[in-house]
CSV table of C-alpha atoms in Angstrom, one decimal:
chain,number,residue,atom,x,y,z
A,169,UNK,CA,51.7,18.7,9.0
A,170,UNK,CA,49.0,16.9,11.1
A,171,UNK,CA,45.8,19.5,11.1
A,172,UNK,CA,43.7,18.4,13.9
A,173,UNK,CA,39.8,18.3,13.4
A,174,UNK,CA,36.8,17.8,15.9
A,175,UNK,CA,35.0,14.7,16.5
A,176,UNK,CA,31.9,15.2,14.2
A,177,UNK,CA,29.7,15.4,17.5
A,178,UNK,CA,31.3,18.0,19.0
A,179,UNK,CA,29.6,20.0,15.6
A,180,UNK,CA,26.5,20.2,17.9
A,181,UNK,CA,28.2,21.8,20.5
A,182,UNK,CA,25.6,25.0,21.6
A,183,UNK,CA,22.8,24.2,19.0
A,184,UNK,CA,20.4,24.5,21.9
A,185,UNK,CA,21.4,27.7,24.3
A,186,UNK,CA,24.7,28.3,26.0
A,187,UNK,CA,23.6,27.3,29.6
A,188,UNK,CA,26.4,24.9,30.1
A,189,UNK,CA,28.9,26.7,27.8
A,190,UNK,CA,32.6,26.5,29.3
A,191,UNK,CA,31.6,23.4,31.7
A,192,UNK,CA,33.2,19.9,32.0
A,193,UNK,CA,31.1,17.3,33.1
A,194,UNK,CA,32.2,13.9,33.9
A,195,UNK,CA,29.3,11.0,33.1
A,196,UNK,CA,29.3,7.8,34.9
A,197,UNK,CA,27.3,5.3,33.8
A,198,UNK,CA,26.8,1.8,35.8
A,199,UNK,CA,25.0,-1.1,35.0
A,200,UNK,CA,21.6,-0.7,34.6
A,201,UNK,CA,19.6,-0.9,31.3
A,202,UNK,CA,19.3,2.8,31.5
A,203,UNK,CA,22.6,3.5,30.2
A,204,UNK,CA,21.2,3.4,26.8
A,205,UNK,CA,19.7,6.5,27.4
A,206,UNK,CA,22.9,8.1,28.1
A,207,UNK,CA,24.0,8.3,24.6
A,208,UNK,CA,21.2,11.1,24.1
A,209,UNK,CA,21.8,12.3,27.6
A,210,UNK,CA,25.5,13.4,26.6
A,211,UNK,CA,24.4,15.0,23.4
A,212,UNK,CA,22.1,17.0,25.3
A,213,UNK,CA,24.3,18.2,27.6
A,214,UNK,CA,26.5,18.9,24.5
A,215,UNK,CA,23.8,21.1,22.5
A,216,UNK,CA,24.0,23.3,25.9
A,217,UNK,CA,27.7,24.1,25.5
A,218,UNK,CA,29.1,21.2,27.9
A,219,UNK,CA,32.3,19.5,27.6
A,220,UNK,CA,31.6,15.7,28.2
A,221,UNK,CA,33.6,12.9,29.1
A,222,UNK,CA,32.6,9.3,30.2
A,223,UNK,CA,33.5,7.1,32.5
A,224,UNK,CA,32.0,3.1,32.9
A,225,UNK,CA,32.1,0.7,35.3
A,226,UNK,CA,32.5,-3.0,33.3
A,227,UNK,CA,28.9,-4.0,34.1
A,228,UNK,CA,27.8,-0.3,32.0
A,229,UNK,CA,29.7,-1.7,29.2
A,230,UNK,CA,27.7,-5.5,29.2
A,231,UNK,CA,24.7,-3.4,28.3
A,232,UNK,CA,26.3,-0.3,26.7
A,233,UNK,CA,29.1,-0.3,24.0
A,234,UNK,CA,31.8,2.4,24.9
A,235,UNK,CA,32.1,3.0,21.5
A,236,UNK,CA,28.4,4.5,21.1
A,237,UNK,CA,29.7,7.1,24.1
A,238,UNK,CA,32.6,7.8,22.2
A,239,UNK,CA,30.6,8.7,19.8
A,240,UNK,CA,28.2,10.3,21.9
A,241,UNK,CA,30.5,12.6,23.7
A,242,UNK,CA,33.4,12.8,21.1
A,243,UNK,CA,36.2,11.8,23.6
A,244,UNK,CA,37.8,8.5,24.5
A,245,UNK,CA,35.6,6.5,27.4
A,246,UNK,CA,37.6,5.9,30.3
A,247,UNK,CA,36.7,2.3,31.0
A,248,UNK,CA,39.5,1.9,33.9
A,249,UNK,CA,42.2,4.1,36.3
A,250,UNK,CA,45.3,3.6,34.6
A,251,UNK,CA,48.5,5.7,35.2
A,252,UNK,CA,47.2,8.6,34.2
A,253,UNK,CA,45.2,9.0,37.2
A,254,UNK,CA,41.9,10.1,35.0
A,255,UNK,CA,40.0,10.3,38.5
A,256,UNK,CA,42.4,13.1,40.0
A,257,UNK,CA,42.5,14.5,36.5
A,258,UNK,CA,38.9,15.3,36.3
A,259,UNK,CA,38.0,15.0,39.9
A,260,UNK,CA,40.8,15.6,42.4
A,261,UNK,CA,41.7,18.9,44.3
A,262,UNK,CA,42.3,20.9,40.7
A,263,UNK,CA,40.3,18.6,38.2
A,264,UNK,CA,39.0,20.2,35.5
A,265,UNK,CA,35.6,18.9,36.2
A,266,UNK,CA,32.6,21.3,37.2
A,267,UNK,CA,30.5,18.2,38.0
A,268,UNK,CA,30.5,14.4,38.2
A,269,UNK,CA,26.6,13.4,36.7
A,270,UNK,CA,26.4,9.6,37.6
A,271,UNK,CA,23.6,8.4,35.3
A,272,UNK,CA,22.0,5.6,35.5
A,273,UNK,CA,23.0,5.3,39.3
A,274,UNK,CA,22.3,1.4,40.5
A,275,UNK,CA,21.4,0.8,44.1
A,276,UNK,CA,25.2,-1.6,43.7
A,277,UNK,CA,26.9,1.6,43.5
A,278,UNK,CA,24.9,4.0,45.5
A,279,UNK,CA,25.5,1.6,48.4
A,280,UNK,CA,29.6,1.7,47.5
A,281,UNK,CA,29.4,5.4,47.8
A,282,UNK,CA,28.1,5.6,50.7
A,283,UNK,CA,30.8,3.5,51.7
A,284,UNK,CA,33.2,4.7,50.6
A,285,UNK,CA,34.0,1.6,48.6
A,286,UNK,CA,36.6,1.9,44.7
A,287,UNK,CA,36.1,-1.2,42.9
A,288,UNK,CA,35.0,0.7,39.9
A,289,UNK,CA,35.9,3.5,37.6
A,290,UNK,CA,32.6,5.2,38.4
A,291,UNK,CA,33.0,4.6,42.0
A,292,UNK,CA,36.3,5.9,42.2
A,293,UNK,CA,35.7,9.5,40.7
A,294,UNK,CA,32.5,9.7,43.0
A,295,UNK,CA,35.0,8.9,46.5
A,296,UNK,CA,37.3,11.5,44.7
A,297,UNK,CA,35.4,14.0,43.6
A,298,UNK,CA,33.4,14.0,47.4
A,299,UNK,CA,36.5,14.3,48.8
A,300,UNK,CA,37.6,17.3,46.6
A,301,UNK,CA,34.1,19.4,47.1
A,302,UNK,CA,33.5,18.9,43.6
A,303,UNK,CA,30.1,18.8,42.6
A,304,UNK,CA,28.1,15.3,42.3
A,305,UNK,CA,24.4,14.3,41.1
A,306,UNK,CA,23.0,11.1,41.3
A,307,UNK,CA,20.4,9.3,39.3
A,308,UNK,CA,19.0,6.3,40.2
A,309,UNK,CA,17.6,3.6,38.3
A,310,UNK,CA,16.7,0.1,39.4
A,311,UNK,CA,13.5,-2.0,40.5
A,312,UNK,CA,10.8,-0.7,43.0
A,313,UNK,CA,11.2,-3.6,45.3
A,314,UNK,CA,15.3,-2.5,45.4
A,315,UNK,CA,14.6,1.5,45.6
A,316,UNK,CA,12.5,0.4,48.6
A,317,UNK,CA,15.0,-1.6,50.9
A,318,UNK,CA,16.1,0.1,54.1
A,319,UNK,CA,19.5,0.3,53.6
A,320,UNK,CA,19.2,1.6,49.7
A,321,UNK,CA,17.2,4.4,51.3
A,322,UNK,CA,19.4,4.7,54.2
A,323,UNK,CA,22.7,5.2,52.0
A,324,UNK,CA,20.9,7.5,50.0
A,325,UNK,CA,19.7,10.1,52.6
A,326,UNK,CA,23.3,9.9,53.9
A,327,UNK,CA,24.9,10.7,50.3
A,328,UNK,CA,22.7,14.0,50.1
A,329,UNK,CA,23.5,14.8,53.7
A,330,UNK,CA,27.1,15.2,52.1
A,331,UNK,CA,26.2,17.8,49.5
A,332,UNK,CA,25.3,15.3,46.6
A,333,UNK,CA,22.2,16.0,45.0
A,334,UNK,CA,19.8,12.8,43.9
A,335,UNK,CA,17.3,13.4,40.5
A,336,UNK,CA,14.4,11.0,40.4
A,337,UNK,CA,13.6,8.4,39.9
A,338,UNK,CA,10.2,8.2,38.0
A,339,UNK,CA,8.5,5.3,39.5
A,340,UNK,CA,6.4,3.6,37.4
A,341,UNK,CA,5.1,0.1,36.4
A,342,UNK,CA,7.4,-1.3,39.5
A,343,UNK,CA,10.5,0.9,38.4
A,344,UNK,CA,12.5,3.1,40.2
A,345,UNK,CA,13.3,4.9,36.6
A,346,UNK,CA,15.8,7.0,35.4
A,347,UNK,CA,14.8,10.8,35.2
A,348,UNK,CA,13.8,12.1,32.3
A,349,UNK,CA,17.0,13.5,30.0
A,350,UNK,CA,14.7,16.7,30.1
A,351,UNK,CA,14.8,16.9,33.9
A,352,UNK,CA,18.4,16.0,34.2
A,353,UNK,CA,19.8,18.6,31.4
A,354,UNK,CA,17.1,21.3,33.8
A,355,UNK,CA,18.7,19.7,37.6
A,356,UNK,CA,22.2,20.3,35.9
A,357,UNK,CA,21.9,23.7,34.3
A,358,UNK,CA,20.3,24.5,38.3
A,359,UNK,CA,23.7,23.4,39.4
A,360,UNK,CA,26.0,25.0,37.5
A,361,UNK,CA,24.4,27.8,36.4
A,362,UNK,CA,23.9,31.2,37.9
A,363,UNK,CA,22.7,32.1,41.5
A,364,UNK,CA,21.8,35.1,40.6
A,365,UNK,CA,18.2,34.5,42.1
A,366,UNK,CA,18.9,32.3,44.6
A,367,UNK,CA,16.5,32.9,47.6
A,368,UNK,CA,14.0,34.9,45.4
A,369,UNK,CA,10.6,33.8,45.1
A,370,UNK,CA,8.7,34.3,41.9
A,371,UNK,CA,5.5,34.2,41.3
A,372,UNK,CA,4.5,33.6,37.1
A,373,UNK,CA,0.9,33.7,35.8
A,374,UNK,CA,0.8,31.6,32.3
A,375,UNK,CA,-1.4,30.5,29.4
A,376,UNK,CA,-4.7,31.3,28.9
A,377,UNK,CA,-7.8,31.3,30.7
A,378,UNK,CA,-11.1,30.0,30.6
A,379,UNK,CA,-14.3,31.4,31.4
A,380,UNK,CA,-17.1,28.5,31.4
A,381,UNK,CA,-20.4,29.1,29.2
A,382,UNK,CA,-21.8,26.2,30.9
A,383,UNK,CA,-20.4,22.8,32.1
A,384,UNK,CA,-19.0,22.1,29.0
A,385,UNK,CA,-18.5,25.2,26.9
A,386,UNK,CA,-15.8,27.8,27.6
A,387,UNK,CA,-14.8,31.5,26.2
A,388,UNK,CA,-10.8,31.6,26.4
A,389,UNK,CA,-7.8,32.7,23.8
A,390,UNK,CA,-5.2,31.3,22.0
A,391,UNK,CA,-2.3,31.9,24.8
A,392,UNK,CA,-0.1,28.7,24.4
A,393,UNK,CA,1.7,29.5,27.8
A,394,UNK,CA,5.2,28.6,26.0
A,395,UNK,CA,6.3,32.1,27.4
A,396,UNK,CA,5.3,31.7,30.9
A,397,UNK,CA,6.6,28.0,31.1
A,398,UNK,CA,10.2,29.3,29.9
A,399,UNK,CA,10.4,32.0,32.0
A,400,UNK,CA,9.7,29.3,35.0
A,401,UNK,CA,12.0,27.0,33.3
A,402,UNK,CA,15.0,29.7,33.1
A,403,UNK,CA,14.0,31.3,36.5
A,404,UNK,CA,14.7,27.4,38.2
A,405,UNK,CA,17.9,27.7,36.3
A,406,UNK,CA,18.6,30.7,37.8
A,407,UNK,CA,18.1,28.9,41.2
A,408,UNK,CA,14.9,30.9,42.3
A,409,UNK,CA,11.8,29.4,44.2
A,410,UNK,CA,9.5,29.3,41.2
A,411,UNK,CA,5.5,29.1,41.9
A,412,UNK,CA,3.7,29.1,38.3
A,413,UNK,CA,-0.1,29.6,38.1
A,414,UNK,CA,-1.8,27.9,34.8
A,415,UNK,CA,-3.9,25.8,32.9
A,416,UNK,CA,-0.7,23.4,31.6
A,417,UNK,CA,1.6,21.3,33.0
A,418,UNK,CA,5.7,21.1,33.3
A,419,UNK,CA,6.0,18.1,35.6
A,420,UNK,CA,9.6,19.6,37.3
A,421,UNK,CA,9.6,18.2,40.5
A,422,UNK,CA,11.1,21.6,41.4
A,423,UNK,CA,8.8,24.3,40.9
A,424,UNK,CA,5.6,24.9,42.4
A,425,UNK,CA,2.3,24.5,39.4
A,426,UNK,CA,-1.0,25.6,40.8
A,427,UNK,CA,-3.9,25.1,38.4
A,428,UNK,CA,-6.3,28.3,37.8
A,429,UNK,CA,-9.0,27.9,34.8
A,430,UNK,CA,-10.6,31.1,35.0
A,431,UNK,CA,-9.3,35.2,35.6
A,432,UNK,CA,-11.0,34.9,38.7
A,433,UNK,CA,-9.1,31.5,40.4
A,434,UNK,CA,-5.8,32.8,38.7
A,435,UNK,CA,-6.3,36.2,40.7
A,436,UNK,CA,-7.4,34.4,44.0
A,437,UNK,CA,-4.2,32.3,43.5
A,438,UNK,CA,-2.0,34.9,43.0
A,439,UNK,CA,-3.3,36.8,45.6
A,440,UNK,CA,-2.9,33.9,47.9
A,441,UNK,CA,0.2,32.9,47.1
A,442,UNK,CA,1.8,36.9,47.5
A,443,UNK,CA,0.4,36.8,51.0
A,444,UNK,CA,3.3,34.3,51.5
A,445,UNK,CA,6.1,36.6,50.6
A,446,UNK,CA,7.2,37.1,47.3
A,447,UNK,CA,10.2,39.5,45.2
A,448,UNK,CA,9.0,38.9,41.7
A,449,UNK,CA,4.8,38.7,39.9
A,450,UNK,CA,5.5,38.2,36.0
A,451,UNK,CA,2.0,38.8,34.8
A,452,UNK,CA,2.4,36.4,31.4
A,453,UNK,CA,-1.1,34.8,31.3
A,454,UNK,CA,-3.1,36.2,28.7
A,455,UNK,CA,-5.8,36.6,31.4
A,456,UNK,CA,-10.1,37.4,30.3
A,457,UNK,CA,-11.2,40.6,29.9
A,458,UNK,CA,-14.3,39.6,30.1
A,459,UNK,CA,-16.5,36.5,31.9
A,460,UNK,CA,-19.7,35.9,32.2
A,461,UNK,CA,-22.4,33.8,34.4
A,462,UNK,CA,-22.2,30.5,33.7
A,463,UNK,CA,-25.0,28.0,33.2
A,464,UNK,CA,-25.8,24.9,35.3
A,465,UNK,CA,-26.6,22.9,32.6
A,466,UNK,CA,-25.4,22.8,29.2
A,467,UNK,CA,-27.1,25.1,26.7
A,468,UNK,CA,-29.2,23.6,24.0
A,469,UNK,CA,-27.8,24.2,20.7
A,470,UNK,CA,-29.8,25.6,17.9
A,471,UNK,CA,-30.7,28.7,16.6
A,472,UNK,CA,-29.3,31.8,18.5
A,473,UNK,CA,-27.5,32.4,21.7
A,474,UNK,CA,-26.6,35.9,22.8
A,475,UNK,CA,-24.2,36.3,25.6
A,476,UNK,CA,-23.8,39.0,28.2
A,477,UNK,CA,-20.6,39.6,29.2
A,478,UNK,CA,-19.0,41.8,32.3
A,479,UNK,CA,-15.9,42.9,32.6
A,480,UNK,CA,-12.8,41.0,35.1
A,481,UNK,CA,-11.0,43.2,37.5
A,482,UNK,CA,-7.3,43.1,36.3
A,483,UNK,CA,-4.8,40.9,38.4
A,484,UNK,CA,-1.7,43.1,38.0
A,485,UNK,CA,-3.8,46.3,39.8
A,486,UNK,CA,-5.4,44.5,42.5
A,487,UNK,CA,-1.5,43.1,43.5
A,488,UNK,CA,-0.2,46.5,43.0
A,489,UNK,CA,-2.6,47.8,45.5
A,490,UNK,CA,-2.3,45.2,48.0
A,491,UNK,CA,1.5,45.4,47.3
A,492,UNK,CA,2.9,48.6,46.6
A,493,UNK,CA,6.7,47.5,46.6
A,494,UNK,CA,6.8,43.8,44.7
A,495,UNK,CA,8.1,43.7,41.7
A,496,UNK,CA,5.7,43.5,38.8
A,497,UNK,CA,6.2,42.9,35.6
A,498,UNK,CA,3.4,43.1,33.0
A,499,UNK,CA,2.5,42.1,29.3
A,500,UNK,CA,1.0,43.9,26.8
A,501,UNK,CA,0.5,42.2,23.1
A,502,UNK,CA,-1.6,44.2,20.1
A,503,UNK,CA,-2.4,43.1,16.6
A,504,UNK,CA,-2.2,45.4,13.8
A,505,UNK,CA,-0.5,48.5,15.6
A,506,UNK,CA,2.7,50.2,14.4
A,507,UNK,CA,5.2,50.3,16.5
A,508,UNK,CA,5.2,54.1,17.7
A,509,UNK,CA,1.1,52.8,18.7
A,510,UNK,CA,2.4,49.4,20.5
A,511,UNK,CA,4.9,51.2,22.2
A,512,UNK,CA,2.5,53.8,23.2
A,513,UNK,CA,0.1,51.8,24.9
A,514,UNK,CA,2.3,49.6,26.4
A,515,UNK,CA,3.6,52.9,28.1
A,516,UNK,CA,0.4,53.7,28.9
A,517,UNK,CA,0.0,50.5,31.0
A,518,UNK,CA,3.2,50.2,32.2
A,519,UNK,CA,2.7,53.9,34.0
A,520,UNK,CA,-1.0,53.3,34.8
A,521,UNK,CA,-0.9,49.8,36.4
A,522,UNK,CA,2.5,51.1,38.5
A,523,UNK,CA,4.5,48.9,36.8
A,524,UNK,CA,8.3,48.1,36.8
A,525,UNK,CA,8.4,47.1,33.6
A,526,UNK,CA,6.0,45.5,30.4
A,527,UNK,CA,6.8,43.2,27.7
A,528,UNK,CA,4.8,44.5,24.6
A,529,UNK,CA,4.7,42.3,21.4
A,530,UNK,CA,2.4,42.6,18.1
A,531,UNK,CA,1.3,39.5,17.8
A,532,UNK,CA,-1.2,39.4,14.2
A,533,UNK,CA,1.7,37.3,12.9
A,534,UNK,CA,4.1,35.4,16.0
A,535,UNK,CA,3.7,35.0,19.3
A,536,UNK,CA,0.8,33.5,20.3
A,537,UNK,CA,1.6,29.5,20.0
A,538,UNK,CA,4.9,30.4,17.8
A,539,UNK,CA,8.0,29.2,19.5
A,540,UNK,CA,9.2,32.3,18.6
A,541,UNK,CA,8.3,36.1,19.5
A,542,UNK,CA,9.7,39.5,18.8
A,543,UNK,CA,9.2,42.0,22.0
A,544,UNK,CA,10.1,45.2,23.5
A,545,UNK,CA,11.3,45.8,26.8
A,546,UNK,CA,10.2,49.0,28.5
A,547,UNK,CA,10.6,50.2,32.2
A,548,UNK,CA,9.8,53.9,33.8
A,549,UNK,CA,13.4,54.4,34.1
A,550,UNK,CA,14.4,54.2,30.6
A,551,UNK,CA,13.5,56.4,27.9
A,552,UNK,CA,14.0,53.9,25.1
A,553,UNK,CA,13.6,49.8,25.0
A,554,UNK,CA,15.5,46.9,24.3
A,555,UNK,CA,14.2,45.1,21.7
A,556,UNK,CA,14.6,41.4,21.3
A,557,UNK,CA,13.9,38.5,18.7
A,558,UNK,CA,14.4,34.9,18.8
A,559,UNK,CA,13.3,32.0,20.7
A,560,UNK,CA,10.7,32.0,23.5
A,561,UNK,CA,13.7,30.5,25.8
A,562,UNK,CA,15.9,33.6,24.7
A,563,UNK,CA,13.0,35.5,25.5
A,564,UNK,CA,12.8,34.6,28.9
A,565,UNK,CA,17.0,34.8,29.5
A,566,UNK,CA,17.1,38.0,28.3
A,567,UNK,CA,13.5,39.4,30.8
A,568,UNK,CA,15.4,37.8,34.0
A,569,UNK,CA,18.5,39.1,33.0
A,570,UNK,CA,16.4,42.5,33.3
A,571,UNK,CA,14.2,41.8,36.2
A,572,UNK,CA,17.4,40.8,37.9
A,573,UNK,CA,19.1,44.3,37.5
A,574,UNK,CA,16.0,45.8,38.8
A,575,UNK,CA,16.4,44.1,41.8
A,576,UNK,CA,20.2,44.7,42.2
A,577,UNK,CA,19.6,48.2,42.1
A,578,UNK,CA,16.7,48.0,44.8
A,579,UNK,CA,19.2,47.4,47.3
């Protein structure tokens, strides 16, 4: 009897999240140096739950060995059509493919697309899966001067007027470059993800902030803002309009960063932004209690400096009064509370401030700058809480997952 195993790669399959779990995605890789980033491409797409298969046109495999994608992807590379049709297979009318992720894209075969042109493999399964409605991404990579001629930029506005979305490039140093594999993985879990909050605006307040002594001196916390940036991260997944006000820096070309240092500029941006319409505020920053006035000039040092300090007008009370029906959701974190106490207070809060729901967490051991957290879900609704451990991405899946019920049963 022959008992069937599974390439040793496939052993990764989910390590990172489920966000791709039950997908096929077909990777086409042409001939630009960039297709030795692929091999770690495909393995991230993997570590999401993704079923991967290649396909190369022969210039891929002068820089690229279709054995390291085999390896990569743990399936056979299909390095030509042969009478097995592997382009309906994945891509025709009912292929199993959920999306065709060409990767690196050169500006040799972005022009053959737009032509309609099949003297490749990779070309082929991008004529066939336009044709079929299947879904297709792009990513370029070539020189500046090439990324830059008319007709390169022509054919590529008229590929996405067909559907097909482009990611990137990065240009630097004179190089149309390919994406990062951390904004591709993030464009295709956008694609094939859920809609569940597509056409929603939300607004997300992160990190920490920063009260200024004096030019250079500041009074803040140790907020890391890993919370906020994952629930902007998930909430682009989730195909929402995603506005994020901070002191850090994601860098996704598809969600809105505004930079605030202090409570004050984080409230004025929020504020601002709200006036613009908005269905969801998730109040994550770990925003002052307290500022201060701030010196024009930096304060000697030496011997002793005594501070007065005034307290900040909270964010989440001046956007509940200025906007009685958004959405708010609020945090609450404690340090050395039981849990009756945390979950008291964050009650307290929660009712207060007019909440729709708080995220309490003790943090005198994880949280703040872990990648990790324990928290409590609580809403006026409910009587009890969900209660949830694990990563700060997990975190995040499980509070939009919550925040997206609310808003189901608003209508």
């Amino acid at each position: 009897m022959q008992i069937m195993r599974d390439h040793p790669t496939l052993w990764i399959k989910g390590n990172t999240s489920a966000s791709l779990k039950g997908k096929t995605i077909v990777l086409a890789v042409t001939g630009s140096i960039a297709a030795v980033r692929t091999v770690e491409l495909a393995r991230e797409l993997i570590r999401r739950g993704a079923d991967v298969y290649a396909v190369m046109s022969e210039a891929a495999s002068w820089i690229l060995n279709p054995m390291a994608l085999h390896y990569a992807t743990g399936h056979e590379v299909m390095t030509r059509i042969t009478g097995a049709v592997e382009h309906v297979e994945f891509c025709g009318m009912s292929g199993k493919a959920d999306l065709l992720l060409i990767a690196p894209a050169t500006a040799n075969t972005i022009g053959k697309i737009a032509s309609g042109i099949d003297d490749t493999p990779v070309t082929t399964f991008a004529t066939t899966a336009i044709g079929s409605n299947i879904p297709v991404m792009i990513v370029p990579a070539m020189h500046e001067a090439m990324y830059n001629h008319p007709a390169v930029a022509e054919n590529i506005e008229m590929i996405k007027c067909w559907g097909v979305g482009f990611i990137g490039p990065d240009i630097k140093e004179g190089i149309a470059k390919i994406a990062s594999n951390e904004d591709i993985v993030l464009q295709v879990e956008r694609q094939l993800g859920s809609k569940e909050l597509a056409g929603r605006r939300l607004l997300i307040t992160s990190g920490s902030t920063a009260e200024p002594i004096d030019p250079i001196r500041i009074l803040t916390n140790r907020a890391s803002g890993k919370t906020g940036v994952e629930l902007a991260l998930e909430a682009y997944r989730r195909c929402a309009e995603v506005t994020i006000v901070h002191r850090n820096r994601i860098g996704c070309a598809g969600i809105k960063e505004i930079y605030a240092e202090s409570a004050s500029q984080m409230t004025e941006a929020v504020l601002e932004e709200l006036a613009y319409g908005c269905d969801i505020l998730i109040s994550a920053a770990a925003i002052a209690d307290y500022t201060l006035n701030s010196a024009d000039t930096k304060i000697k040092s030496g011997g002793e400096l005594t501070l007065h300090l005034k307290p900040v007008a909270k964010l989440i009370n001046k956007a509940r009064d200025e906007y009685p029906d958004l959405l708010i959701a609020g945090f609450k974190a404690e340090t050395g509370t039981s849990l009756d106490e945390l979950l008291e207070r964050a009650m307290h809060t929660l009712e207060t401030s007019k909440l729709n729901m708080i995220v309490a967490n003790e943090v005198g051991s994880r949280g703040i700058g872990t990648d990790d957290n324990e928290v409590y879900i609580l809403t006026p609704e409910d009587t009890g809480y969900i209660h949830i451990i694990g990563s700060k991405r997990v975190i995040a899946s499980a509070l939009l997952d919550e925040l997206s019920h609310l808003l189901i049963s608003r209508k």
